[in-house]
Amino acid sequence: MACLHDHSCEEHDCSSDWSLYKHIDLTKVSALNEATTGSVKSVFKAWEQRLNSSGDFLESNEGDPELLVFIPFTSDVKIKGISIVGGADGTSPSKMRAFINRDGIDFSDAQSMQAVQEWELVENIQGVLEYQTRYSKFQSVANITLHFPENFGGDTTQIHYIGFKGEATQLKRDVVATIVYELTPNPSDHKTKAEGGGGLSHVGK
């Protein structure tokens, strides 16, 4: 279901809603199957810059539209919504799958593992759509991996913007890690039950 923007950004500060990019650890962001190494870092930017097409963008290798993007945060975050601005001429991703707090996922893992949530995407070249999360599943997010398995028929997949709507905790990730290390052994990883569905919102210009 598509949710459209229900307010004017002139009256409401949309940039503050979509400010989680400030809490992304860009030095550790990575993507598999990106045509230009490191280009994935360019898609995380301020809300008001989401339609700026003059800079770099993330693109898959020609003939292979699949992309896998790993995004770690500097503090735990709660994610309410995700916005994806893709390319034109069929190069926008048509599906998105999310994995939370799972390090080192490759394409084989992504294809075999259950995602926390999956979305059927719409071409969002104007940056007006929001994909809502199942919020209860997106608490205490230290990192998120987004899997884009296919597009709308283009030779490559292009992504110009990835935005996260939500809030960050007060503790930075390195502080949390230190506390956990000193007080108790690190808990073992556990799989999160997959949840499909989720709404799509119109978030405005």
Coordinates of C-alpha atoms in Angstrom, one line a residue:
M1 CA 0.0 0.0 0.0
A2 CA 1.3 3.4 -0.9
C3 CA 1.2 6.2 1.7
L4 CA 1.5 9.7 0.4
H5 CA 2.8 12.8 2.1
D6 CA 0.1 14.2 4.3
H7 CA 1.6 17.6 5.1
S8 CA 3.5 20.5 3.6
C9 CA 7.3 20.4 4.3
E10 CA 7.1 24.2 4.4
E11 CA 5.0 23.8 7.6
H12 CA 6.7 20.7 8.9
D13 CA 10.5 20.1 9.1
C14 CA 10.8 16.9 7.0
S15 CA 14.6 17.1 7.2
S16 CA 14.4 16.4 11.0
D17 CA 12.2 13.4 10.4
W18 CA 14.8 12.0 7.9
S19 CA 17.9 12.8 9.9
L20 CA 19.2 9.3 10.6
Y21 CA 21.8 9.7 7.9
K22 CA 23.8 11.7 10.5
H23 CA 24.0 8.5 12.6
I24 CA 25.3 6.3 9.7
D25 CA 28.9 5.1 10.1
L26 CA 29.8 6.0 6.5
T27 CA 33.4 4.6 6.8
K28 CA 31.9 1.1 7.2
V29 CA 29.1 1.3 4.7
S30 CA 29.5 -1.2 1.8
A31 CA 27.7 -2.6 -1.1
L32 CA 28.1 -5.8 -3.1
N33 CA 27.9 -5.7 -6.9
E34 CA 28.4 -1.9 -7.1
A35 CA 29.9 -0.9 -10.4
T36 CA 32.1 1.8 -8.8
T37 CA 33.7 0.9 -5.5
G38 CA 32.6 3.2 -2.7
S39 CA 29.8 4.9 -4.7
V40 CA 27.2 3.6 -2.2
K41 CA 28.4 6.2 0.3
S42 CA 27.0 9.0 -1.9
V43 CA 23.3 7.9 -1.5
F44 CA 23.1 8.8 2.2
K45 CA 22.5 12.6 2.5
A46 CA 20.1 15.2 3.8
W47 CA 16.4 14.9 2.9
E48 CA 16.5 18.2 0.9
Q49 CA 19.4 16.8 -1.2
R50 CA 17.6 13.6 -2.1
L51 CA 16.8 14.7 -5.7
N52 CA 20.3 16.1 -6.4
S53 CA 21.4 14.1 -9.4
S54 CA 24.6 16.0 -10.1
G55 CA 26.7 13.8 -7.8
D56 CA 27.6 10.2 -7.6
F57 CA 25.0 7.4 -7.2
L58 CA 25.0 3.7 -6.6
E59 CA 24.8 1.5 -9.7
S60 CA 25.0 -2.3 -10.1
N61 CA 27.2 -3.9 -12.6
E62 CA 25.7 -4.1 -16.1
G63 CA 23.6 -7.1 -16.8
D64 CA 23.2 -7.8 -13.1
P65 CA 20.6 -5.7 -11.3
E66 CA 21.1 -7.2 -7.8
L67 CA 22.5 -5.0 -5.0
L68 CA 23.2 -5.7 -1.3
V69 CA 23.9 -2.7 0.9
F70 CA 25.3 -2.9 4.5
I71 CA 24.6 0.2 6.7
P72 CA 26.0 0.4 10.2
F73 CA 25.0 3.1 12.6
T74 CA 27.1 5.0 15.2
S75 CA 24.3 4.5 17.8
D76 CA 21.3 2.2 18.0
V77 CA 18.4 3.6 16.0
K78 CA 14.6 3.0 15.7
I79 CA 13.5 3.0 12.0
K80 CA 9.9 4.1 11.2
G81 CA 10.3 4.4 7.4
I82 CA 12.6 4.0 4.5
S83 CA 12.7 6.1 1.3
I84 CA 14.4 5.0 -1.9
V85 CA 15.0 7.2 -4.9
G86 CA 16.0 5.1 -7.9
G87 CA 17.0 5.8 -11.5
A88 CA 14.9 6.3 -14.6
D89 CA 14.3 3.9 -17.6
G90 CA 13.6 0.8 -15.5
T91 CA 16.7 1.1 -13.4
S92 CA 14.9 1.7 -10.1
P93 CA 14.8 -1.3 -7.7
S94 CA 11.5 -3.1 -7.7
K95 CA 11.8 -5.0 -4.5
M96 CA 13.6 -4.4 -1.1
R97 CA 14.3 -6.8 1.7
A98 CA 15.7 -5.8 5.1
F99 CA 17.9 -7.7 7.6
I100 CA 18.7 -6.3 11.0
N101 CA 21.9 -6.7 13.1
R102 CA 23.4 -9.3 10.8
D103 CA 27.0 -8.7 9.9
G104 CA 28.7 -10.1 6.8
I105 CA 25.7 -11.1 4.7
D106 CA 26.4 -12.0 1.1
F107 CA 24.1 -12.7 -1.8
S108 CA 23.9 -16.4 -1.0
D109 CA 22.9 -15.6 2.6
A110 CA 20.3 -12.9 1.5
Q111 CA 18.7 -15.4 -0.9
S112 CA 18.4 -18.1 1.7
M113 CA 17.7 -16.1 4.9
Q114 CA 14.3 -14.8 5.9
A115 CA 14.1 -11.1 5.9
V116 CA 12.7 -9.1 8.8
Q117 CA 10.5 -7.3 6.2
E118 CA 10.0 -7.2 2.5
W119 CA 8.5 -4.5 0.3
E120 CA 7.4 -4.3 -3.3
L121 CA 8.7 -1.0 -4.5
V122 CA 7.3 1.7 -6.8
E123 CA 9.4 3.9 -9.1
N124 CA 10.0 6.9 -6.8
I125 CA 12.1 9.2 -9.0
Q126 CA 10.5 12.3 -7.4
G127 CA 11.3 11.1 -3.9
V128 CA 7.7 11.4 -2.6
L129 CA 7.1 7.9 -1.3
E130 CA 7.9 6.3 2.1
Y131 CA 8.0 2.6 2.9
Q132 CA 6.8 2.1 6.4
T133 CA 8.4 -0.5 8.6
R134 CA 6.8 -2.9 11.0
Y135 CA 8.1 -0.5 13.8
S136 CA 8.2 -3.1 16.6
K137 CA 10.7 -5.1 14.5
F138 CA 13.0 -2.1 13.9
Q139 CA 14.0 -1.2 17.4
S140 CA 17.6 -1.2 18.7
V141 CA 19.0 -1.3 15.1
A142 CA 22.8 -1.4 15.2
N143 CA 23.0 -2.1 11.4
I144 CA 20.7 -2.9 8.6
T145 CA 21.3 -4.7 5.3
L146 CA 19.1 -3.9 2.4
H147 CA 18.8 -6.4 -0.4
F148 CA 17.6 -5.2 -3.8
P149 CA 17.2 -8.4 -5.9
E150 CA 15.6 -6.9 -9.0
N151 CA 14.5 -3.8 -10.9
F152 CA 11.9 -2.6 -13.4
G153 CA 13.8 -4.1 -16.4
G154 CA 16.9 -1.9 -16.8
D155 CA 20.3 -3.4 -17.5
T156 CA 21.5 -2.0 -14.2
T157 CA 20.0 -0.9 -10.9
Q158 CA 20.5 2.7 -9.9
I159 CA 19.9 4.2 -6.4
H160 CA 20.3 7.9 -5.9
Y161 CA 19.1 8.2 -2.3
I162 CA 18.4 6.0 0.7
G163 CA 16.8 7.7 3.6
F164 CA 15.8 6.5 7.1
K165 CA 13.0 8.0 9.2
G166 CA 13.2 7.5 12.9
E167 CA 15.3 8.3 16.0
A168 CA 18.6 7.5 17.5
T169 CA 19.4 6.6 21.1
Q170 CA 21.7 8.8 23.2
L171 CA 24.5 6.2 23.6
K172 CA 27.0 6.0 20.8
R173 CA 27.8 2.6 19.4
D174 CA 31.3 2.4 20.7
V175 CA 30.1 3.3 24.2
V176 CA 27.4 0.6 24.1
A177 CA 30.0 -2.0 22.9
T178 CA 32.3 -1.1 25.8
I179 CA 29.6 -1.4 28.4
V180 CA 28.5 -4.8 27.0
Y181 CA 32.1 -6.0 26.9
E182 CA 32.8 -5.0 30.5
L183 CA 29.6 -6.1 32.1
T184 CA 28.6 -9.3 30.4
P185 CA 29.6 -11.6 27.6
N186 CA 28.3 -10.6 24.1
P187 CA 25.0 -12.4 23.5
S188 CA 25.0 -14.8 20.6
D189 CA 23.3 -13.7 17.4
H190 CA 19.8 -14.8 16.9
K191 CA 17.6 -14.9 13.8
T192 CA 14.6 -12.6 13.7
K193 CA 11.3 -14.0 12.4
A194 CA 10.5 -12.6 9.0
E195 CA 7.7 -10.2 8.5
G196 CA 6.3 -9.3 5.2
G197 CA 4.2 -6.4 4.1
G198 CA 4.3 -2.9 5.3
G199 CA 2.9 0.3 4.1
L200 CA 4.1 2.8 1.5
S201 CA 3.7 6.5 2.3
H202 CA 3.8 9.7 0.3
V203 CA 6.2 11.9 2.1
G204 CA 6.1 15.0 0.0
K205 CA 8.4 17.4 -1.8

